[in-house]
Amino acid sequence: MLKNNYHTHTWRCHHAVDEDEAYVLEAINAGIETLGFSDHIPFLNGPKSRIRMDISEMEDYLKSIRYLKDKYADQIRILVGFEAEYIDDEIPFYHALLREQRIDYLIFGNHLYEGYETSSQRIENAVQLQQYVDRAIAGMKSGLFQYLAHPDLFMVNIKDFDADCIQASKQLCQAALDLDMPIEFNCEGLRDHLNGHIFKNGTTLAYPHPQFWKIAAKMNNKVILGADAHASKALNDEAIKEAIRQTKELKLNMIDHLEI
Ligand SMILES: [Zn+2]
Ligand SMILES: [Zn+2]
C-alpha cells in the first residue's frame, strides 16, 4: 500500500474528520512508514476561510502533531507541515515557519490561482487557466514546496480536455521537470470519482485526469502518490488501491519518499 504519505488533513480545516491520533493509528495499521500532516495552512493576512483553520488554531495543531510524533516515535515517523497556496501576502509567513523550524515541510496546493478570492476549482476560460499555470510555476520556482499537489485540479470546472488543457499540462510538467520537483497523483479526486460525486464540470471525473497523466508519463515526470486524507480511513482505502493500479497502468515514474 502506501509507504509514505505527506498529504494528510485534520478536523481543523472544517472539511475533515477524526482525531489526529486516529490518523496515526490507521497509518501504523496500514504499515505506513512516514506520515506527514499537511493541513490547509491558515491565512495570516487573508479573509476568514471556511476550508482552513484559523491562525489562532495553529499552535494547537503543531502541538498536537508534535505530541503524537513523540508518543509513537518507535512505531512511525511523523512530520508536521502544511498544504499551502502561493499567495504573495502569505509568503513571508511561510518562510518564517520553515526558518524557525516550526514545521518540517510545505506542499503546494494551488487552490487559489490569483489571490484570495479566486478558486482553481472555478476556472472558466483560457485566461484563468493560464493564470493557474503561471501561479503554479511561480510557486514551484519559489523553493518553498516539496511537491505540487493535484496539478490537474484545474479540470474541476472544465469538461473537455481541449488544446488549452494540453498546453497547460505540458507547461506544468515541463516546469516540474526543470526544477526536478515531483507532482502528486491525488487520491482524493479518485475518492470523489469512486463515490459518484458530480464535479462542477458536470461529470464524475475531474482529477486525477487520464489525459494529464498520459502527458506526465510521456514527459517522464517524477510522480508521488498523495492520500490527501480528510478522514483516517482514507490512509488505507479503495481510492489508494485504485490510484496504485492507475499509476502502474500509465507507467508513471513513481517515487515513494521525499528527502525531509
Ligand atoms: Zn481539503
Ligand atoms: Zn489536501
PDB file of C-alpha atoms and ligand atoms in Angstrom:
ATOM      1  CA  MET A   1       0.000   0.000   0.000  1.00  0.00           C
ATOM      2  CA  LEU A   2       1.281   3.489   0.714  1.00  0.00           C
ATOM      3  CA  LYS A   3       4.813   3.507   2.076  1.00  0.00           C
ATOM      4  CA  ASN A   4       4.920   7.212   2.916  1.00  0.00           C
ATOM      5  CA  ASN A   5       2.169   9.804   2.801  1.00  0.00           C
ATOM      6  CA  TYR A   6       2.790  13.523   3.062  1.00  0.00           C
ATOM      7  CA  HIS A   7      -0.755  14.748   2.387  1.00  0.00           C
ATOM      8  CA  THR A   8      -2.941  14.427   5.495  1.00  0.00           C
ATOM      9  CA  HIS A   9      -5.541  16.846   6.853  1.00  0.00           C
ATOM     10  CA  THR A  10      -7.135  17.295  10.279  1.00  0.00           C
ATOM     11  CA  TRP A  11     -10.575  18.331  11.560  1.00  0.00           C
ATOM     12  CA  ARG A  12      -9.336  21.902  11.945  1.00  0.00           C
ATOM     13  CA  CYS A  13      -9.929  22.636   8.246  1.00  0.00           C
ATOM     14  CA  HIS A  14     -13.715  22.134   8.751  1.00  0.00           C
ATOM     15  CA  HIS A  15     -13.968  19.535   5.973  1.00  0.00           C
ATOM     16  CA  ALA A  16     -12.019  16.669   7.522  1.00  0.00           C
ATOM     17  CA  VAL A  17     -12.998  14.356  10.379  1.00  0.00           C
ATOM     18  CA  ASP A  18     -11.427  12.216  13.145  1.00  0.00           C
ATOM     19  CA  GLU A  19      -8.998  12.961  15.932  1.00  0.00           C
ATOM     20  CA  ASP A  20      -5.352  13.431  14.985  1.00  0.00           C
ATOM     21  CA  GLU A  21      -4.415  10.233  16.814  1.00  0.00           C
ATOM     22  CA  ALA A  22      -6.867   8.184  14.714  1.00  0.00           C
ATOM     23  CA  TYR A  23      -4.826   9.047  11.603  1.00  0.00           C
ATOM     24  CA  VAL A  24      -1.649   7.905  13.302  1.00  0.00           C
ATOM     25  CA  LEU A  25      -3.196   4.609  14.429  1.00  0.00           C
ATOM     26  CA  GLU A  26      -4.629   3.963  10.956  1.00  0.00           C
ATOM     27  CA  ALA A  27      -1.256   4.728   9.363  1.00  0.00           C
ATOM     28  CA  ILE A  28       0.537   2.327  11.728  1.00  0.00           C
ATOM     29  CA  ASN A  29      -2.103  -0.287  10.971  1.00  0.00           C
ATOM     30  CA  ALA A  30      -1.592   0.230   7.227  1.00  0.00           C
ATOM     31  CA  GLY A  31       2.171  -0.137   7.523  1.00  0.00           C
ATOM     32  CA  ILE A  32       2.908   3.463   6.530  1.00  0.00           C
ATOM     33  CA  GLU A  33       6.479   4.396   7.468  1.00  0.00           C
ATOM     34  CA  THR A  34       6.245   8.203   7.317  1.00  0.00           C
ATOM     35  CA  LEU A  35       3.027  10.094   7.948  1.00  0.00           C
ATOM     36  CA  GLY A  36       3.180  13.785   7.113  1.00  0.00           C
ATOM     37  CA  PHE A  37       0.400  16.037   8.335  1.00  0.00           C
ATOM     38  CA  SER A  38      -0.208  18.875   5.888  1.00  0.00           C
ATOM     39  CA  ASP A  39      -3.459  20.523   6.835  1.00  0.00           C
ATOM     40  CA  HIS A  40      -4.628  23.551   4.848  1.00  0.00           C
ATOM     41  CA  ILE A  41      -2.488  26.437   6.049  1.00  0.00           C
ATOM     42  CA  PRO A  42      -4.203  29.279   7.930  1.00  0.00           C
ATOM     43  CA  PHE A  43      -4.061  32.724   6.352  1.00  0.00           C
ATOM     44  CA  LEU A  44      -2.022  35.268   8.255  1.00  0.00           C
ATOM     45  CA  ASN A  45      -3.347  38.180   6.204  1.00  0.00           C
ATOM     46  CA  GLY A  46      -6.266  36.803   4.210  1.00  0.00           C
ATOM     47  CA  PRO A  47     -10.005  36.715   4.883  1.00  0.00           C
ATOM     48  CA  LYS A  48     -11.586  34.189   7.236  1.00  0.00           C
ATOM     49  CA  SER A  49     -11.917  30.888   5.412  1.00  0.00           C
ATOM     50  CA  ARG A  50     -14.433  28.067   5.782  1.00  0.00           C
ATOM     51  CA  ILE A  51     -11.971  25.486   4.492  1.00  0.00           C
ATOM     52  CA  ARG A  52      -8.949  26.095   6.682  1.00  0.00           C
ATOM     53  CA  MET A  53      -8.016  26.530  10.327  1.00  0.00           C
ATOM     54  CA  ASP A  54      -7.899  29.982  11.854  1.00  0.00           C
ATOM     55  CA  ILE A  55      -4.454  31.357  12.621  1.00  0.00           C
ATOM     56  CA  SER A  56      -5.391  31.134  16.335  1.00  0.00           C
ATOM     57  CA  GLU A  57      -5.646  27.323  15.972  1.00  0.00           C
ATOM     58  CA  MET A  58      -2.183  26.843  14.539  1.00  0.00           C
ATOM     59  CA  GLU A  59      -0.386  26.371  17.868  1.00  0.00           C
ATOM     60  CA  ASP A  60      -2.792  23.617  18.898  1.00  0.00           C
ATOM     61  CA  TYR A  61      -2.229  21.863  15.557  1.00  0.00           C
ATOM     62  CA  LEU A  62       1.554  21.990  15.818  1.00  0.00           C
ATOM     63  CA  LYS A  63       1.475  20.928  19.466  1.00  0.00           C
ATOM     64  CA  SER A  64      -0.879  18.018  18.843  1.00  0.00           C
ATOM     65  CA  ILE A  65       1.156  16.590  15.967  1.00  0.00           C
ATOM     66  CA  ARG A  66       4.438  17.008  17.844  1.00  0.00           C
ATOM     67  CA  TYR A  67       2.941  15.204  20.836  1.00  0.00           C
ATOM     68  CA  LEU A  68       1.925  12.295  18.578  1.00  0.00           C
ATOM     69  CA  LYS A  69       5.340  12.314  16.917  1.00  0.00           C
ATOM     70  CA  ASP A  70       6.952  11.681  20.305  1.00  0.00           C
ATOM     71  CA  LYS A  71       4.306   9.277  21.555  1.00  0.00           C
ATOM     72  CA  TYR A  72       4.572   6.955  18.539  1.00  0.00           C
ATOM     73  CA  ALA A  73       8.247   7.547  17.719  1.00  0.00           C
ATOM     74  CA  ASP A  74       9.104   3.856  17.949  1.00  0.00           C
ATOM     75  CA  GLN A  75       6.306   2.855  15.546  1.00  0.00           C
ATOM     76  CA  ILE A  76       6.106   5.520  12.841  1.00  0.00           C
ATOM     77  CA  ARG A  77       7.857   8.655  11.625  1.00  0.00           C
ATOM     78  CA  ILE A  78       5.578  11.673  11.857  1.00  0.00           C
ATOM     79  CA  LEU A  79       6.141  15.035  10.179  1.00  0.00           C
ATOM     80  CA  VAL A  80       4.203  18.252  10.532  1.00  0.00           C
ATOM     81  CA  GLY A  81       3.681  20.761   7.772  1.00  0.00           C
ATOM     82  CA  PHE A  82       1.017  22.431   5.710  1.00  0.00           C
ATOM     83  CA  GLU A  83      -0.580  22.323   2.295  1.00  0.00           C
ATOM     84  CA  ALA A  84      -0.248  25.931   1.172  1.00  0.00           C
ATOM     85  CA  GLU A  85      -1.205  28.210  -1.691  1.00  0.00           C
ATOM     86  CA  TYR A  86       1.267  30.591  -3.301  1.00  0.00           C
ATOM     87  CA  ILE A  87      -0.164  33.939  -2.249  1.00  0.00           C
ATOM     88  CA  ASP A  88       2.097  36.976  -2.281  1.00  0.00           C
ATOM     89  CA  ASP A  89       0.928  38.338   1.093  1.00  0.00           C
ATOM     90  CA  GLU A  90       1.488  34.992   2.830  1.00  0.00           C
ATOM     91  CA  ILE A  91       4.970  34.163   1.532  1.00  0.00           C
ATOM     92  CA  PRO A  92       6.964  35.823   4.366  1.00  0.00           C
ATOM     93  CA  PHE A  93       4.857  33.804   6.841  1.00  0.00           C
ATOM     94  CA  TYR A  94       5.813  30.550   5.057  1.00  0.00           C
ATOM     95  CA  HIS A  95       9.490  31.474   5.110  1.00  0.00           C
ATOM     96  CA  ALA A  96       9.289  32.223   8.837  1.00  0.00           C
ATOM     97  CA  LEU A  97       7.603  28.896   9.645  1.00  0.00           C
ATOM     98  CA  LEU A  98      10.317  26.984   7.805  1.00  0.00           C
ATOM     99  CA  ARG A  99      13.214  29.128   9.002  1.00  0.00           C
ATOM    100  CA  GLU A 100      12.150  28.824  12.642  1.00  0.00           C
ATOM    101  CA  GLN A 101      11.688  25.058  12.127  1.00  0.00           C
ATOM    102  CA  ARG A 102       8.155  25.222  13.412  1.00  0.00           C
ATOM    103  CA  ILE A 103       7.182  22.955  10.536  1.00  0.00           C
ATOM    104  CA  ASP A 104       9.055  20.247   8.648  1.00  0.00           C
ATOM    105  CA  TYR A 105       7.774  20.994   5.147  1.00  0.00           C
ATOM    106  CA  LEU A 106       5.186  22.538   2.840  1.00  0.00           C
ATOM    107  CA  ILE A 107       3.390  21.005  -0.105  1.00  0.00           C
ATOM    108  CA  PHE A 108       1.866  23.214  -2.783  1.00  0.00           C
ATOM    109  CA  GLY A 109      -1.896  23.093  -3.297  1.00  0.00           C
ATOM    110  CA  ASN A 110      -2.588  25.690  -5.968  1.00  0.00           C
ATOM    111  CA  HIS A 111      -6.218  26.202  -4.949  1.00  0.00           C
ATOM    112  CA  LEU A 112      -6.183  29.984  -5.493  1.00  0.00           C
ATOM    113  CA  TYR A 113      -4.900  30.869  -8.924  1.00  0.00           C
ATOM    114  CA  GLU A 114      -4.767  34.643  -8.478  1.00  0.00           C
ATOM    115  CA  GLY A 115      -5.318  35.953  -4.966  1.00  0.00           C
ATOM    116  CA  TYR A 116      -7.536  35.114  -2.011  1.00  0.00           C
ATOM    117  CA  GLU A 117     -10.853  35.477  -3.814  1.00  0.00           C
ATOM    118  CA  THR A 118     -10.163  33.152  -6.763  1.00  0.00           C
ATOM    119  CA  SER A 119     -10.654  29.390  -6.917  1.00  0.00           C
ATOM    120  CA  SER A 120      -8.834  26.932  -9.157  1.00  0.00           C
ATOM    121  CA  GLN A 121     -11.998  24.840  -8.984  1.00  0.00           C
ATOM    122  CA  ARG A 122     -13.926  27.545 -10.826  1.00  0.00           C
ATOM    123  CA  ILE A 123     -11.716  28.120 -13.853  1.00  0.00           C
ATOM    124  CA  GLU A 124     -13.930  29.202 -16.739  1.00  0.00           C
ATOM    125  CA  ASN A 125     -11.678  30.302 -19.579  1.00  0.00           C
ATOM    126  CA  ALA A 126      -8.231  30.119 -21.122  1.00  0.00           C
ATOM    127  CA  VAL A 127      -7.072  33.323 -19.417  1.00  0.00           C
ATOM    128  CA  GLN A 128      -7.824  31.924 -15.960  1.00  0.00           C
ATOM    129  CA  LEU A 129      -6.270  28.590 -16.915  1.00  0.00           C
ATOM    130  CA  GLN A 130      -3.059  30.383 -17.873  1.00  0.00           C
ATOM    131  CA  GLN A 131      -3.149  32.276 -14.572  1.00  0.00           C
ATOM    132  CA  TYR A 132      -3.398  28.911 -12.793  1.00  0.00           C
ATOM    133  CA  VAL A 133      -0.374  27.646 -14.727  1.00  0.00           C
ATOM    134  CA  ASP A 134       1.647  30.813 -14.129  1.00  0.00           C
ATOM    135  CA  ARG A 135       0.877  30.779 -10.404  1.00  0.00           C
ATOM    136  CA  ALA A 136       1.758  27.075 -10.183  1.00  0.00           C
ATOM    137  CA  ILE A 137       5.083  27.628 -11.922  1.00  0.00           C
ATOM    138  CA  ALA A 138       5.937  30.668  -9.780  1.00  0.00           C
ATOM    139  CA  GLY A 139       5.215  28.641  -6.650  1.00  0.00           C
ATOM    140  CA  MET A 140       7.245  25.689  -7.845  1.00  0.00           C
ATOM    141  CA  LYS A 141      10.156  28.022  -8.563  1.00  0.00           C
ATOM    142  CA  SER A 142       9.958  29.597  -5.088  1.00  0.00           C
ATOM    143  CA  GLY A 143      11.782  26.720  -3.424  1.00  0.00           C
ATOM    144  CA  LEU A 144       9.210  26.683  -0.613  1.00  0.00           C
ATOM    145  CA  PHE A 145       7.493  23.457  -1.562  1.00  0.00           C
ATOM    146  CA  GLN A 146       8.359  19.761  -1.652  1.00  0.00           C
ATOM    147  CA  TYR A 147       5.909  18.992  -4.434  1.00  0.00           C
ATOM    148  CA  LEU A 148       2.926  20.212  -6.429  1.00  0.00           C
ATOM    149  CA  ALA A 149      -0.278  18.564  -5.191  1.00  0.00           C
ATOM    150  CA  HIS A 150      -3.046  17.679  -7.663  1.00  0.00           C
ATOM    151  CA  PRO A 151      -1.510  19.596 -10.618  1.00  0.00           C
ATOM    152  CA  ASP A 152      -4.649  18.756 -12.631  1.00  0.00           C
ATOM    153  CA  LEU A 153      -7.003  20.472 -10.156  1.00  0.00           C
ATOM    154  CA  PHE A 154      -7.875  22.930 -12.933  1.00  0.00           C
ATOM    155  CA  MET A 155     -10.118  20.243 -14.502  1.00  0.00           C
ATOM    156  CA  VAL A 156     -12.767  20.526 -11.748  1.00  0.00           C
ATOM    157  CA  ASN A 157     -14.726  23.087 -13.756  1.00  0.00           C
ATOM    158  CA  ILE A 158     -13.572  22.144 -17.270  1.00  0.00           C
ATOM    159  CA  LYS A 159     -15.474  19.443 -19.103  1.00  0.00           C
ATOM    160  CA  ASP A 160     -13.305  18.691 -22.117  1.00  0.00           C
ATOM    161  CA  PHE A 161      -9.561  18.271 -22.070  1.00  0.00           C
ATOM    162  CA  ASP A 162      -9.014  20.589 -25.025  1.00  0.00           C
ATOM    163  CA  ALA A 163      -5.947  22.132 -26.692  1.00  0.00           C
ATOM    164  CA  ASP A 164      -5.630  24.724 -23.910  1.00  0.00           C
ATOM    165  CA  CYS A 165      -5.605  21.938 -21.317  1.00  0.00           C
ATOM    166  CA  ILE A 166      -2.940  20.040 -23.255  1.00  0.00           C
ATOM    167  CA  GLN A 167      -0.830  23.191 -23.410  1.00  0.00           C
ATOM    168  CA  ALA A 168      -1.354  23.908 -19.691  1.00  0.00           C
ATOM    169  CA  SER A 169      -0.410  20.342 -18.758  1.00  0.00           C
ATOM    170  CA  LYS A 170       2.757  20.429 -20.838  1.00  0.00           C
ATOM    171  CA  GLN A 171       3.791  23.730 -19.247  1.00  0.00           C
ATOM    172  CA  LEU A 172       3.213  22.376 -15.733  1.00  0.00           C
ATOM    173  CA  CYS A 173       5.063  19.123 -16.433  1.00  0.00           C
ATOM    174  CA  GLN A 174       7.980  20.918 -18.097  1.00  0.00           C
ATOM    175  CA  ALA A 175       8.393  23.293 -15.141  1.00  0.00           C
ATOM    176  CA  ALA A 176       8.326  20.380 -12.693  1.00  0.00           C
ATOM    177  CA  LEU A 177      10.933  18.566 -14.789  1.00  0.00           C
ATOM    178  CA  ASP A 178      13.182  21.625 -14.992  1.00  0.00           C
ATOM    179  CA  LEU A 179      13.004  22.023 -11.202  1.00  0.00           C
ATOM    180  CA  ASP A 180      13.210  18.275 -10.513  1.00  0.00           C
ATOM    181  CA  MET A 181      10.011  18.631  -8.496  1.00  0.00           C
ATOM    182  CA  PRO A 182       7.611  15.706  -8.039  1.00  0.00           C
ATOM    183  CA  ILE A 183       3.949  16.127  -8.956  1.00  0.00           C
ATOM    184  CA  GLU A 184       1.243  14.397  -6.964  1.00  0.00           C
ATOM    185  CA  PHE A 185      -1.217  11.777  -8.187  1.00  0.00           C
ATOM    186  CA  ASN A 186      -4.027  12.685  -5.814  1.00  0.00           C
ATOM    187  CA  CYS A 187      -6.281  10.043  -4.278  1.00  0.00           C
ATOM    188  CA  GLU A 188      -8.958  12.442  -3.041  1.00  0.00           C
ATOM    189  CA  GLY A 189     -10.137  13.153  -6.590  1.00  0.00           C
ATOM    190  CA  LEU A 190     -10.425   9.394  -7.134  1.00  0.00           C
ATOM    191  CA  ARG A 191     -12.371   9.042  -3.911  1.00  0.00           C
ATOM    192  CA  ASP A 192     -14.917  11.529  -5.234  1.00  0.00           C
ATOM    193  CA  HIS A 193     -14.913   9.675  -8.537  1.00  0.00           C
ATOM    194  CA  LEU A 194     -15.484   6.263  -6.912  1.00  0.00           C
ATOM    195  CA  ASN A 195     -18.313   7.754  -4.867  1.00  0.00           C
ATOM    196  CA  GLY A 196     -20.017   9.157  -7.964  1.00  0.00           C
ATOM    197  CA  HIS A 197     -19.585  12.758  -6.819  1.00  0.00           C
ATOM    198  CA  ILE A 198     -20.514  15.186  -9.587  1.00  0.00           C
ATOM    199  CA  PHE A 199     -17.853  17.832 -10.109  1.00  0.00           C
ATOM    200  CA  LYS A 200     -18.531  21.397 -11.212  1.00  0.00           C
ATOM    201  CA  ASN A 201     -17.757  20.267 -14.767  1.00  0.00           C
ATOM    202  CA  GLY A 202     -20.895  18.097 -14.662  1.00  0.00           C
ATOM    203  CA  THR A 203     -19.067  14.770 -14.778  1.00  0.00           C
ATOM    204  CA  THR A 204     -17.775  12.367 -12.132  1.00  0.00           C
ATOM    205  CA  LEU A 205     -14.223  12.816 -13.411  1.00  0.00           C
ATOM    206  CA  ALA A 206     -12.027  15.848 -12.803  1.00  0.00           C
ATOM    207  CA  TYR A 207      -8.713  14.706 -11.368  1.00  0.00           C
ATOM    208  CA  PRO A 208      -6.542  12.687 -11.493  1.00  0.00           C
ATOM    209  CA  HIS A 209      -7.310  13.286 -15.160  1.00  0.00           C
ATOM    210  CA  PRO A 210      -6.096  10.498 -17.501  1.00  0.00           C
ATOM    211  CA  GLN A 211      -5.153  12.953 -20.264  1.00  0.00           C
ATOM    212  CA  PHE A 212      -2.976  14.974 -17.899  1.00  0.00           C
ATOM    213  CA  TRP A 213      -1.240  11.867 -16.598  1.00  0.00           C
ATOM    214  CA  LYS A 214      -0.615  10.495 -20.075  1.00  0.00           C
ATOM    215  CA  ILE A 215       1.342  13.683 -20.755  1.00  0.00           C
ATOM    216  CA  ALA A 216       3.212  13.343 -17.440  1.00  0.00           C
ATOM    217  CA  ALA A 217       4.047   9.719 -18.287  1.00  0.00           C
ATOM    218  CA  LYS A 218       5.368  10.691 -21.703  1.00  0.00           C
ATOM    219  CA  MET A 219       7.468  13.514 -20.236  1.00  0.00           C
ATOM    220  CA  ASN A 220       8.723  11.160 -17.503  1.00  0.00           C
ATOM    221  CA  ASN A 221       7.871  13.438 -14.592  1.00  0.00           C
ATOM    222  CA  LYS A 222       8.593  12.227 -11.078  1.00  0.00           C
ATOM    223  CA  VAL A 223       5.241  11.338  -9.516  1.00  0.00           C
ATOM    224  CA  ILE A 224       4.312  10.741  -5.888  1.00  0.00           C
ATOM    225  CA  LEU A 225       1.032   9.392  -4.525  1.00  0.00           C
ATOM    226  CA  GLY A 226      -0.822  11.584  -2.054  1.00  0.00           C
ATOM    227  CA  ALA A 227      -3.657  10.159   0.042  1.00  0.00           C
ATOM    228  CA  ASP A 228      -4.995  13.692   0.649  1.00  0.00           C
ATOM    229  CA  ALA A 229      -6.729  12.085   3.627  1.00  0.00           C
ATOM    230  CA  HIS A 230      -9.640  14.033   5.099  1.00  0.00           C
ATOM    231  CA  ALA A 231     -10.580  11.010   7.272  1.00  0.00           C
ATOM    232  CA  SER A 232      -8.352   8.432   8.970  1.00  0.00           C
ATOM    233  CA  LYS A 233      -9.697   5.555   6.864  1.00  0.00           C
ATOM    234  CA  ALA A 234      -8.543   7.412   3.738  1.00  0.00           C
ATOM    235  CA  LEU A 235      -4.976   6.364   4.565  1.00  0.00           C
ATOM    236  CA  ASN A 236      -5.815   2.822   3.517  1.00  0.00           C
ATOM    237  CA  ASP A 237      -8.852   2.667   1.241  1.00  0.00           C
ATOM    238  CA  GLU A 238     -10.085   1.673  -2.204  1.00  0.00           C
ATOM    239  CA  ALA A 239      -9.023   5.003  -3.706  1.00  0.00           C
ATOM    240  CA  ILE A 240      -5.401   4.291  -2.821  1.00  0.00           C
ATOM    241  CA  LYS A 241      -5.610   0.811  -4.376  1.00  0.00           C
ATOM    242  CA  GLU A 242      -7.206   2.286  -7.492  1.00  0.00           C
ATOM    243  CA  ALA A 243      -4.547   5.029  -7.652  1.00  0.00           C
ATOM    244  CA  ILE A 244      -1.764   2.444  -7.488  1.00  0.00           C
ATOM    245  CA  ARG A 245      -3.472   0.442 -10.240  1.00  0.00           C
ATOM    246  CA  GLN A 246      -3.821   3.527 -12.463  1.00  0.00           C
ATOM    247  CA  THR A 247      -0.268   4.741 -11.937  1.00  0.00           C
ATOM    248  CA  LYS A 248       1.021   1.292 -12.925  1.00  0.00           C
ATOM    249  CA  GLU A 249      -1.189   1.184 -15.985  1.00  0.00           C
ATOM    250  CA  LEU A 250       0.009   4.658 -17.002  1.00  0.00           C
ATOM    251  CA  LYS A 251       3.610   3.531 -16.412  1.00  0.00           C
ATOM    252  CA  LEU A 252       4.295   6.672 -14.399  1.00  0.00           C
ATOM    253  CA  ASN A 253       7.739   7.323 -12.995  1.00  0.00           C
ATOM    254  CA  MET A 254       6.822   6.865  -9.336  1.00  0.00           C
ATOM    255  CA  ILE A 255       8.818   7.893  -6.296  1.00  0.00           C
ATOM    256  CA  ASP A 256       7.685   6.890  -2.810  1.00  0.00           C
ATOM    257  CA  HIS A 257       9.523   9.222  -0.481  1.00  0.00           C
ATOM    258  CA  LEU A 258      10.784  12.777  -0.076  1.00  0.00           C
ATOM    259  CA  GLU A 259      14.053  13.875   1.499  1.00  0.00           C
ATOM    260  CA  ILE A 260      12.686  15.620   4.563  1.00  0.00           C
TER     261      ILE A 260
HETATM  262 ZN    ZN B   1      -9.068  19.758   1.893  1.00  0.00          ZN
HETATM  263 ZN    ZN B   2      -5.123  18.433   0.512  1.00  0.00          ZN
END
